[in-house]
PDB file of C-alpha atoms in Angstrom:
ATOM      1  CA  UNK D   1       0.000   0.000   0.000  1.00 73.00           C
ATOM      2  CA  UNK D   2       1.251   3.126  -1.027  1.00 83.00           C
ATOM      3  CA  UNK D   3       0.838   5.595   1.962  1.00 85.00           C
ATOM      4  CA  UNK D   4       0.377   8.807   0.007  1.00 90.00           C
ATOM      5  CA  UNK D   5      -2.088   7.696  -2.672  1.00 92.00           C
ATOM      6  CA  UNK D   6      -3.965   4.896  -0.864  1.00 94.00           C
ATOM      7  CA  UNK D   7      -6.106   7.461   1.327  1.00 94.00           C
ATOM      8  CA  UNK D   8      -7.387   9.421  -2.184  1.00 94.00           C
ATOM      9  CA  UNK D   9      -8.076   5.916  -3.566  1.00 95.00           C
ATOM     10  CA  UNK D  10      -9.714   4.427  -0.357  1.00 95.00           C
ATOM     11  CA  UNK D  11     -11.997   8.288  -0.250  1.00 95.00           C
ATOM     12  CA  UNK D  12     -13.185   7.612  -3.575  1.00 95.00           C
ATOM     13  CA  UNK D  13     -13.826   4.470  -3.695  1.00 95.00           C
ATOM     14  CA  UNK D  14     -15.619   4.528  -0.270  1.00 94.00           C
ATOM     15  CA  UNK D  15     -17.541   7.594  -1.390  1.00 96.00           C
ATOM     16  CA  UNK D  16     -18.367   5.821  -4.445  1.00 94.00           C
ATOM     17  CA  UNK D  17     -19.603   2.781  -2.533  1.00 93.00           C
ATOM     18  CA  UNK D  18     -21.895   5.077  -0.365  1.00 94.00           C
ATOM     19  CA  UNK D  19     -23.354   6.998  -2.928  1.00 93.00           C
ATOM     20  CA  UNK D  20     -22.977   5.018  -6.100  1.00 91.00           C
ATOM     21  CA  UNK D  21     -21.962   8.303  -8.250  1.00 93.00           C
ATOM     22  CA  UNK D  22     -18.359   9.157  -9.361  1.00 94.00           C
ATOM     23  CA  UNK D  23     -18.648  12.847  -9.702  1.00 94.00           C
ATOM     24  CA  UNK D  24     -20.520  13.465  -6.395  1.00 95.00           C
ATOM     25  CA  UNK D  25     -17.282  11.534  -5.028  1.00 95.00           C
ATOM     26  CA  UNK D  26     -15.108  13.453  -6.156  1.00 95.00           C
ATOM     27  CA  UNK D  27     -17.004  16.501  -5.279  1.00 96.00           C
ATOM     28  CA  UNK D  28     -17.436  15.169  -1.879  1.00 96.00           C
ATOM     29  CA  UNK D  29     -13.337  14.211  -1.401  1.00 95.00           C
ATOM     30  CA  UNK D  30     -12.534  17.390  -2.806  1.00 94.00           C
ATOM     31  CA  UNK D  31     -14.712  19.308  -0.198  1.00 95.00           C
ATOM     32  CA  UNK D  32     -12.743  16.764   2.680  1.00 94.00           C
ATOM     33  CA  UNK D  33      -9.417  18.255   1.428  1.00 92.00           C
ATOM     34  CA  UNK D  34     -10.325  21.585   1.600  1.00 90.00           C
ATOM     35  CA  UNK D  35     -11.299  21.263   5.112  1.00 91.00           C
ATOM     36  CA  UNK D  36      -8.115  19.229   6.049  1.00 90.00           C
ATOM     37  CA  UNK D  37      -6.205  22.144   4.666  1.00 86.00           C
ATOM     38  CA  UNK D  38      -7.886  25.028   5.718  1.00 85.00           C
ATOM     39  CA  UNK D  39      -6.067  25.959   9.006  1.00 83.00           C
ATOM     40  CA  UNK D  40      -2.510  25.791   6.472  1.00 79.00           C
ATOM     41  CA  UNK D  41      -4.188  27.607   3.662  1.00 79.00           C
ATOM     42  CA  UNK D  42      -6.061  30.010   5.946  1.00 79.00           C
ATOM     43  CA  UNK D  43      -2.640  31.813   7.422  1.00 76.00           C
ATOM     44  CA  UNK D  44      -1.854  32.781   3.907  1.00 75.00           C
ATOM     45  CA  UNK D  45      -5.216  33.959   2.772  1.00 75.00           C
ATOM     46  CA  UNK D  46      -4.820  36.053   5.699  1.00 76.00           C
ATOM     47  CA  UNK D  47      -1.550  37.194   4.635  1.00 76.00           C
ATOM     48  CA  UNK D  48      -2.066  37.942   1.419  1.00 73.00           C
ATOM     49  CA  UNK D  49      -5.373  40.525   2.424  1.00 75.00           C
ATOM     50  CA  UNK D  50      -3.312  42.462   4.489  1.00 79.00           C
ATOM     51  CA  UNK D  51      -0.798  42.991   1.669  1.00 76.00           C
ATOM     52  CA  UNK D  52      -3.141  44.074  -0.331  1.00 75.00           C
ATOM     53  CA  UNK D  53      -4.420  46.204   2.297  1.00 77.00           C
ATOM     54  CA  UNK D  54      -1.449  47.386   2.891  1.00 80.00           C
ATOM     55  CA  UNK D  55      -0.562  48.426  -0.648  1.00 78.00           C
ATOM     56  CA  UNK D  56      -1.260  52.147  -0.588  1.00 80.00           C
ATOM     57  CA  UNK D  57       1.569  52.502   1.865  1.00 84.00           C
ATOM     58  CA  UNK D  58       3.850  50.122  -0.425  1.00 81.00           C
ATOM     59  CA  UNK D  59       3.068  52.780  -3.248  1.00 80.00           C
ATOM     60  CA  UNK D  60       3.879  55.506  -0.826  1.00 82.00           C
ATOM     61  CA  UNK D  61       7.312  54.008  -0.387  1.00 82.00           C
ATOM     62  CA  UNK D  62       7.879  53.569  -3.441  1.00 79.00           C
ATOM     63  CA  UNK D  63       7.324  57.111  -4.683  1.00 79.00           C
ATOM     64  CA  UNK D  64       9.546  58.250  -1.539  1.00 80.00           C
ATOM     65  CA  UNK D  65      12.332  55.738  -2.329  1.00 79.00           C
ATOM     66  CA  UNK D  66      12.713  56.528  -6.418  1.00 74.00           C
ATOM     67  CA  UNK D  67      15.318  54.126  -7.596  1.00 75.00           C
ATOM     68  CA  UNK D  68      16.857  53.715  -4.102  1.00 77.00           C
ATOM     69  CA  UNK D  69      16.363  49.766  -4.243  1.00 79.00           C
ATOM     70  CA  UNK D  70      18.290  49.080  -1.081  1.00 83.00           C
ATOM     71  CA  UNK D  71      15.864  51.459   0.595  1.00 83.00           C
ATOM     72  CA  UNK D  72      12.924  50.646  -0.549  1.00 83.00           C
ATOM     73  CA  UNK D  73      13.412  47.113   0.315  1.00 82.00           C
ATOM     74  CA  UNK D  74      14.372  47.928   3.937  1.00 85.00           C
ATOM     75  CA  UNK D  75      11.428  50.105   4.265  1.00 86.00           C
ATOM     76  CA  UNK D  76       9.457  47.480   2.916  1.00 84.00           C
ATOM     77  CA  UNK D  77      10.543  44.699   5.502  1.00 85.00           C
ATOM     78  CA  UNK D  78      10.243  47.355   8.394  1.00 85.00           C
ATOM     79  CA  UNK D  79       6.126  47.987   6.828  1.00 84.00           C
ATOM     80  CA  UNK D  80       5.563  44.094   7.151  1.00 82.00           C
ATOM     81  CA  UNK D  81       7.380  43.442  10.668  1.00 83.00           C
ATOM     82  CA  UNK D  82       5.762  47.031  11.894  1.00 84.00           C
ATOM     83  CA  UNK D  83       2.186  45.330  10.337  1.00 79.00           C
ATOM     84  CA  UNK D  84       3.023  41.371  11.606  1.00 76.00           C
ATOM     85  CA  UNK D  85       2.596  40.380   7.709  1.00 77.00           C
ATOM     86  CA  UNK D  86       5.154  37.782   6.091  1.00 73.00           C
ATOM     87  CA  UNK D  87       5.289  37.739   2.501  1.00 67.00           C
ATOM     88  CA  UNK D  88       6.643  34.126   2.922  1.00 67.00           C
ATOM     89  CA  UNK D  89       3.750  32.313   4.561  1.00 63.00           C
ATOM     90  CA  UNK D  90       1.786  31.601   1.368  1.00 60.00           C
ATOM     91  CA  UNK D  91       4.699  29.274  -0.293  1.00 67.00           C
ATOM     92  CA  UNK D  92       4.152  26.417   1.919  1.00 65.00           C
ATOM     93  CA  UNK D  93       0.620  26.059   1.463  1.00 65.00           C
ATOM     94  CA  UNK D  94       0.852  26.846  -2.486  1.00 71.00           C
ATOM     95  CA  UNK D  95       3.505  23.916  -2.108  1.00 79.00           C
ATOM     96  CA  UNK D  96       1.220  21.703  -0.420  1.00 79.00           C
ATOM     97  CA  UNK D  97      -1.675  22.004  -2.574  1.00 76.00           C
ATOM     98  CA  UNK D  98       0.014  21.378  -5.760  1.00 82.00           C
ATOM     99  CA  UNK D  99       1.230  18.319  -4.093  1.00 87.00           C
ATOM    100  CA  UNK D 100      -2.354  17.215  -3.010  1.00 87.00           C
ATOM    101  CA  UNK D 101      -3.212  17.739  -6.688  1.00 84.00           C
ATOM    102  CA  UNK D 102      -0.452  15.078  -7.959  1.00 90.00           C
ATOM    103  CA  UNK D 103      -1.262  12.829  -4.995  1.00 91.00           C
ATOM    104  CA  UNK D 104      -4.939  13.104  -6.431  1.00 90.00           C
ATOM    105  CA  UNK D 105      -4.138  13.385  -9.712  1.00 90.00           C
ATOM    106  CA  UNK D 106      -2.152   9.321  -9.069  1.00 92.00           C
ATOM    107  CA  UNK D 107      -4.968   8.326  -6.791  1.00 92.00           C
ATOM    108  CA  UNK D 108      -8.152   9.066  -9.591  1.00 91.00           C
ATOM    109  CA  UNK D 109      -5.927   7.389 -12.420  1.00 90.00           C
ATOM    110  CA  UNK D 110      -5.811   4.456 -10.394  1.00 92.00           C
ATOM    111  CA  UNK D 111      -9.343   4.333  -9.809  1.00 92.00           C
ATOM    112  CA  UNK D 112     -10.113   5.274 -12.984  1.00 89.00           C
ATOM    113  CA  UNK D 113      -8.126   3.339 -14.804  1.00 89.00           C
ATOM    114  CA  UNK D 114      -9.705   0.335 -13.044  1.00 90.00           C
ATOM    115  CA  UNK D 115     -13.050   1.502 -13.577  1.00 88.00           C
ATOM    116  CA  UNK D 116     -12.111   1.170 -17.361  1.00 85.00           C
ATOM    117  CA  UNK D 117     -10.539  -1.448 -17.603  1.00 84.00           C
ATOM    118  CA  UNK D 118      -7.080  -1.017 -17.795  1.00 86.00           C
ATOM    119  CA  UNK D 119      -5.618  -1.936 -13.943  1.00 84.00           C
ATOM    120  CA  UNK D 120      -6.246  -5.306 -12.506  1.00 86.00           C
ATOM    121  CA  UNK D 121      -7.515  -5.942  -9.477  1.00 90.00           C
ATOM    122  CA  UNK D 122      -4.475  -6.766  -7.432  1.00 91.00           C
ATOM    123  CA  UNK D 123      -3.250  -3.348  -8.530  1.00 90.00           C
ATOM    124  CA  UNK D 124      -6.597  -2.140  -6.994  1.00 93.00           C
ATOM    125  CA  UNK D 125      -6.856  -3.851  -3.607  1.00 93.00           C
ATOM    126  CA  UNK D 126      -3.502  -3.197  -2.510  1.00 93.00           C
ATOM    127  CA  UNK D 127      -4.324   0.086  -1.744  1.00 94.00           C
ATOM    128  CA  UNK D 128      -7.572  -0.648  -0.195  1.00 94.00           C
ATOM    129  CA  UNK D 129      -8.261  -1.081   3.099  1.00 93.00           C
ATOM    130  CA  UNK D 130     -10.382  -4.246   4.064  1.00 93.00           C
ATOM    131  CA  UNK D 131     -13.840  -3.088   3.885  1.00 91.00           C
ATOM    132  CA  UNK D 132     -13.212  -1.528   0.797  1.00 93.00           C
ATOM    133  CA  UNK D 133     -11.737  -4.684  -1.464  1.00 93.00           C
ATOM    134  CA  UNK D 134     -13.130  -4.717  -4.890  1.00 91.00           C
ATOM    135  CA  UNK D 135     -14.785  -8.097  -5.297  1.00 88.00           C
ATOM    136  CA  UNK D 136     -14.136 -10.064  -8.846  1.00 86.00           C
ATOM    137  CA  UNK D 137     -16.766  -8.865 -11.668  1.00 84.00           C
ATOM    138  CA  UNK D 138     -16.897  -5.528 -10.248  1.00 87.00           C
ATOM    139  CA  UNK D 139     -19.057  -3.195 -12.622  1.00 86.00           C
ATOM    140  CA  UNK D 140     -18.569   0.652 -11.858  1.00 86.00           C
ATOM    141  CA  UNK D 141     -20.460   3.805 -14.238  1.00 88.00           C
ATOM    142  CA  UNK D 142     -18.125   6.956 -14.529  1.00 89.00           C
ATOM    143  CA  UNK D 143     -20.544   8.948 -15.958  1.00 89.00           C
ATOM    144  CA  UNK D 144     -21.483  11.912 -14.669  1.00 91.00           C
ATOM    145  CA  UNK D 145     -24.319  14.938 -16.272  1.00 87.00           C
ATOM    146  CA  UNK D 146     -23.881  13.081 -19.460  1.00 84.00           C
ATOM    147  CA  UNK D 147     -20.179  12.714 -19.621  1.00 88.00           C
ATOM    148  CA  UNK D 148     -17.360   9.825 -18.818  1.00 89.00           C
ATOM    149  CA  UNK D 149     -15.178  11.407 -16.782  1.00 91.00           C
ATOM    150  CA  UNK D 150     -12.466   9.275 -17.787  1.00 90.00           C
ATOM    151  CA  UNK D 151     -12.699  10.777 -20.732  1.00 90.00           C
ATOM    152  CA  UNK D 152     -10.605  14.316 -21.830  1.00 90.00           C
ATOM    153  CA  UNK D 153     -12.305  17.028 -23.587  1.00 90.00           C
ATOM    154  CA  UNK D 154     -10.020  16.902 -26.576  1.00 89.00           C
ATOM    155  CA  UNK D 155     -10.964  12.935 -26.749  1.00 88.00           C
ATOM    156  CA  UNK D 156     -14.882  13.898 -26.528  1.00 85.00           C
ATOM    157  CA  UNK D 157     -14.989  17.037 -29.050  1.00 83.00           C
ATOM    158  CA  UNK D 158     -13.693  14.574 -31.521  1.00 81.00           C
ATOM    159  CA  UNK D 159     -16.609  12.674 -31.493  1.00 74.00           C
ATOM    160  CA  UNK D 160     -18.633  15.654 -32.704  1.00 71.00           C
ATOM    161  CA  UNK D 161     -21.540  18.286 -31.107  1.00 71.00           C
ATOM    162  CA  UNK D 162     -23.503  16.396 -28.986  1.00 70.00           C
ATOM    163  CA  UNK D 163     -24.778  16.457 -25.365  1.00 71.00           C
ATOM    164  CA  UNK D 164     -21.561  14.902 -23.780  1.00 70.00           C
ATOM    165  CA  UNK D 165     -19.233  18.431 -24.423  1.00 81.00           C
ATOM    166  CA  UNK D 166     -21.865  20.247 -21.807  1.00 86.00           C
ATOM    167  CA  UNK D 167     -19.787  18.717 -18.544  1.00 89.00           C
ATOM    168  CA  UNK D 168     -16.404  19.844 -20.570  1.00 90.00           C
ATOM    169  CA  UNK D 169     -17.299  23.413 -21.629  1.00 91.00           C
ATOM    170  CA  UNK D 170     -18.813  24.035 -18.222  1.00 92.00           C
ATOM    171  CA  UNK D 171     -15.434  22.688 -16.002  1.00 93.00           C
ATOM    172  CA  UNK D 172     -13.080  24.478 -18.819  1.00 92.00           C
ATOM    173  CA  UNK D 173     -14.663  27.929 -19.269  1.00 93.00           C
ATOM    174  CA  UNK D 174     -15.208  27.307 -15.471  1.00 93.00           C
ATOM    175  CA  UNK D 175     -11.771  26.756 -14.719  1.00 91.00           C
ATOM    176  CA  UNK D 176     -10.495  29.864 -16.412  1.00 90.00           C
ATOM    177  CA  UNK D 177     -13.202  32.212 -15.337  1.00 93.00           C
ATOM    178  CA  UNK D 178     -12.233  31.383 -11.726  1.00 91.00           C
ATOM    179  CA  UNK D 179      -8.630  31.896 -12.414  1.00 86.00           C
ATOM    180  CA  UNK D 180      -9.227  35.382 -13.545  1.00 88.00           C
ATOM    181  CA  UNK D 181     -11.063  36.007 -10.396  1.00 88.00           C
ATOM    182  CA  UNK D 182      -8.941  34.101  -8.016  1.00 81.00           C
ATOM    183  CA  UNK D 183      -5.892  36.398 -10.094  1.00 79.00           C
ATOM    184  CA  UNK D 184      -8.220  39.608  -9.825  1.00 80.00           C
ATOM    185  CA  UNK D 185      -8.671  38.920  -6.210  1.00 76.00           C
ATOM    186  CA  UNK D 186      -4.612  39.043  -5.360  1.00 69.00           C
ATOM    187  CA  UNK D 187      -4.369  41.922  -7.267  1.00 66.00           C
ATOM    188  CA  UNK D 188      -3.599  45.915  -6.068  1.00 57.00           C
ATOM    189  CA  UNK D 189      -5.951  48.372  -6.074  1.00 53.00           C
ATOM    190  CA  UNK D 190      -5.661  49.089 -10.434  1.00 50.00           C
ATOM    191  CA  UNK D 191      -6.016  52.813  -9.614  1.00 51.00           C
ATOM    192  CA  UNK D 192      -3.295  52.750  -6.887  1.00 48.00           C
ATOM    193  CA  UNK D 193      -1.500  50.487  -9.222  1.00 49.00           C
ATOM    194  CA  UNK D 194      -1.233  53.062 -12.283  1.00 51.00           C
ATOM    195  CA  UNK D 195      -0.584  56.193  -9.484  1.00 49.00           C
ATOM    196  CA  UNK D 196       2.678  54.677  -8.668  1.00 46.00           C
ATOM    197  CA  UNK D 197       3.706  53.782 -12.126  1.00 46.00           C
ATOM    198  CA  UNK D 198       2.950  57.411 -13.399  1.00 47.00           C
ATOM    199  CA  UNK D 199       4.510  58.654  -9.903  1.00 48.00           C
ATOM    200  CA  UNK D 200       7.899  57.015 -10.345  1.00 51.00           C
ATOM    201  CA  UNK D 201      10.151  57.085 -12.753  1.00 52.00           C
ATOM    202  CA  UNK D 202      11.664  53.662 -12.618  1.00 53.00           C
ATOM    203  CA  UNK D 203      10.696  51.656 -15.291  1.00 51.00           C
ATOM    204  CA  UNK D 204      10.430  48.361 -13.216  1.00 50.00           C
ATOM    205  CA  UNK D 205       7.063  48.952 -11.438  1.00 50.00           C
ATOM    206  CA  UNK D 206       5.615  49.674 -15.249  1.00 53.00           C
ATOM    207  CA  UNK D 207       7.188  46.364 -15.921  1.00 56.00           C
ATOM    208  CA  UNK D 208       5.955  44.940 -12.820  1.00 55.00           C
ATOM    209  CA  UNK D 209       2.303  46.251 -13.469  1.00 56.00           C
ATOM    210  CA  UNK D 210       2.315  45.225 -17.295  1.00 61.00           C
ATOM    211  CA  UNK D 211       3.245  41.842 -15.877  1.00 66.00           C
ATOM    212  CA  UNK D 212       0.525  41.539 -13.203  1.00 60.00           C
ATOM    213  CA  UNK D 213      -2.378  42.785 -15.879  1.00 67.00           C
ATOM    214  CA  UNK D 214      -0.652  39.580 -18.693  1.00 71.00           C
ATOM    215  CA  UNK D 215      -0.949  36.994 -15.459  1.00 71.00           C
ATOM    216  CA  UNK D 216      -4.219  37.544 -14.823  1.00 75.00           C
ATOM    217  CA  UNK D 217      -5.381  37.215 -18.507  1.00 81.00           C
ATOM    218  CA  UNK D 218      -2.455  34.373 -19.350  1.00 83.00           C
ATOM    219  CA  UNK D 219      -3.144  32.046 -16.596  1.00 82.00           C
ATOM    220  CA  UNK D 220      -6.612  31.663 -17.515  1.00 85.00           C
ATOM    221  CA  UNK D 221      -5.827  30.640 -20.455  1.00 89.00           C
ATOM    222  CA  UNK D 222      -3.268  28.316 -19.577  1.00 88.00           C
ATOM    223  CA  UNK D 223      -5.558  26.952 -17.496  1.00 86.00           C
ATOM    224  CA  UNK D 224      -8.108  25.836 -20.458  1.00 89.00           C
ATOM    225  CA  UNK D 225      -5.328  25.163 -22.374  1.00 90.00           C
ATOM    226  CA  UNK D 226      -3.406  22.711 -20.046  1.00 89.00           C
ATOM    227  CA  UNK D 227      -7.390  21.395 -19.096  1.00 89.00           C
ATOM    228  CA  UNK D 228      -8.120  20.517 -22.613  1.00 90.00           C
ATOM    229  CA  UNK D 229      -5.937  16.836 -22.399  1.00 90.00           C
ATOM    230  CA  UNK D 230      -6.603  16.652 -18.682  1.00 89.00           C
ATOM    231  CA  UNK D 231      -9.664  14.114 -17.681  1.00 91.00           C
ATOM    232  CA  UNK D 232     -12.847  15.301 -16.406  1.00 93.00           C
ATOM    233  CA  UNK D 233     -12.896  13.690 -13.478  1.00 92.00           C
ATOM    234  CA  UNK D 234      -9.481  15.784 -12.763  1.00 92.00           C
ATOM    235  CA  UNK D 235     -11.028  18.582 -13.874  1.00 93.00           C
ATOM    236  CA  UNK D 236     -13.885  18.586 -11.786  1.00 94.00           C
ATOM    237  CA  UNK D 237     -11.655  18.410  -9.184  1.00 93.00           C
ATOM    238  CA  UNK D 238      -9.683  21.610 -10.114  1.00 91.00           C
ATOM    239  CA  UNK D 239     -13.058  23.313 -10.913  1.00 94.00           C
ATOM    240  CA  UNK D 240     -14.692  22.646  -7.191  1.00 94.00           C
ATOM    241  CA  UNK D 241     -10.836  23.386  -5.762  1.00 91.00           C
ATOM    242  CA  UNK D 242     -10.742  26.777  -7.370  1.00 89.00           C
ATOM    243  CA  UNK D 243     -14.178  27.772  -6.576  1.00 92.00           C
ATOM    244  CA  UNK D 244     -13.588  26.951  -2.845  1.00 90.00           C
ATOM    245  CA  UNK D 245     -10.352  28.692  -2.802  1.00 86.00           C
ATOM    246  CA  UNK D 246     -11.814  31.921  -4.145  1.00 88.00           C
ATOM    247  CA  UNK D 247     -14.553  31.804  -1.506  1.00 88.00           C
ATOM    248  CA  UNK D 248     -12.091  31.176   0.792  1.00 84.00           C
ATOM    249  CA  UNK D 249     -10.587  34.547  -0.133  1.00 81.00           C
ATOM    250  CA  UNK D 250     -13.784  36.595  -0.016  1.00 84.00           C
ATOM    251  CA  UNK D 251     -14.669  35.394   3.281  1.00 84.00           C
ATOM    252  CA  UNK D 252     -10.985  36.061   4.642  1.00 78.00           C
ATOM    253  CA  UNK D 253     -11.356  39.325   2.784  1.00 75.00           C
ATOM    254  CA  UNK D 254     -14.402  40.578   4.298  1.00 78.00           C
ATOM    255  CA  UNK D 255     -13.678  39.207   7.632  1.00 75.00           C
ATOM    256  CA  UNK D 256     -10.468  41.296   7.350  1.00 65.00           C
ATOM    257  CA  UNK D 257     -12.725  45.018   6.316  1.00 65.00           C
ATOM    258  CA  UNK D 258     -14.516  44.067   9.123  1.00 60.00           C
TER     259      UNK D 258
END
């Protein structure tokens, strides 16, 4: 038994048992990981809405500093120790969830690719615990609003318009729309944002700000892009994942007005 993947396996699988649908699985171990990491993930979110709230008095220093670099970034460590804010403490957690998503990513292929056909099921049981063994002739459905979620979207638009690219369009376009907002949400202020690039005269924070506006139009559609060979079941994943996140984030952010 592989200690990593065997609990994603044994959550699906069990879910599946109880409710007899793969998608509402899925949806169901996806909401049990964002639980789990909430109190890592909720330090950052934190972190990152007081940066943001503190970015009129980054833009101050900025336009008092000029091209002073050494200054500015002294002044800038001083703001975040004076405020209790470190600009570190969302790496871990950004670390932690993209390792989640491979651990995931191994444990749904596995399932999956039994589900299909294509493990055996020795491969299967070893990472089951007891009450979970598949029994010989095992018959599982993977479909899920009209769609196999084994399946990629690239694999499904070839076999033409029909009802099966709903589940697809909706976790794609999904996907990227709440990357934008997830993006839009971790953004400056846009007006504070432009003040300090007209302000100073240092070419680097127009670079800077030209960069931030690309990111949070690129990674969108990255996002689709990378999605389109990814399969549904993965997707949906990613799709509930970022929607959580980003009302993760409002709450935080809101909490933090308050």
């Amino acid at each position: 038994m592989n200690l990593f993947i065997a609990p994603f396996v044994n959550a699906l699988m069990g879910f599946y048992y109880l409710i007899g649908n793969f998608g509402l699985a899925i949806i169901i171990v996806t909401l049990i990981i964002r639980i789990i990491l909430l109190p890592l993930v909720l330090p950052s979110l934190k972190s990152a809405q007081k940066i943001r709230e503190l970015q009129p008095k980054l833009n101050k220093l900025k336009e008092k500093y000029g091209n002073d670099k050494q200054g500015m970034a002294k002044a800038q460590m001083d703001l975040y120790k004076q405020e209790g804010v470190n600009p570190l403490s969302g790496c871990l957690p950004q670390i932690l969830q993209i390792a989640v998503l491979l651990l995931f990513f191994y444990g749904f292929n596995m399932v999956s690719n039994f589900f299909v056909g294509k493990g055996t099921l020795e491969q299967i049981n070893a990472q089951l615990i007891q009450p979970f063994k598949v029994a010989e002739g095992f018959k599982a459905d993977l479909s899920f609003l009209g769609s196999d979620l084994s399946m990629t979207p690239a694999n499904i638009f070839k076999n033409g318009i029909n009802i099966g690219l709903l589940l697809p369009a909706i976790l794609l376009l999904g996907s990227g729309i709440l990357q934008y907002l997830s993006a839009k949400l971790m953004m400056p202020n846009p007006k504070a944002d432009k003040a300090v690039v007209v302000a100073t005269k240092d070419k680097e924070d127009d670079m800077m700000s030209a960069m931030r506006t690309q990111s949070m139009y690129f990674m969108p559609l990255m996002t689709i892009f990378i999605g389109w060979n990814f399969s549904l079941g993965l997707l949906l994943y990613w799709f509930i994942t970022s929607a959580l996140m980003i009302g993760q984030q409002v709450i935080v952010n809101k909490i933090g007005k308050k």
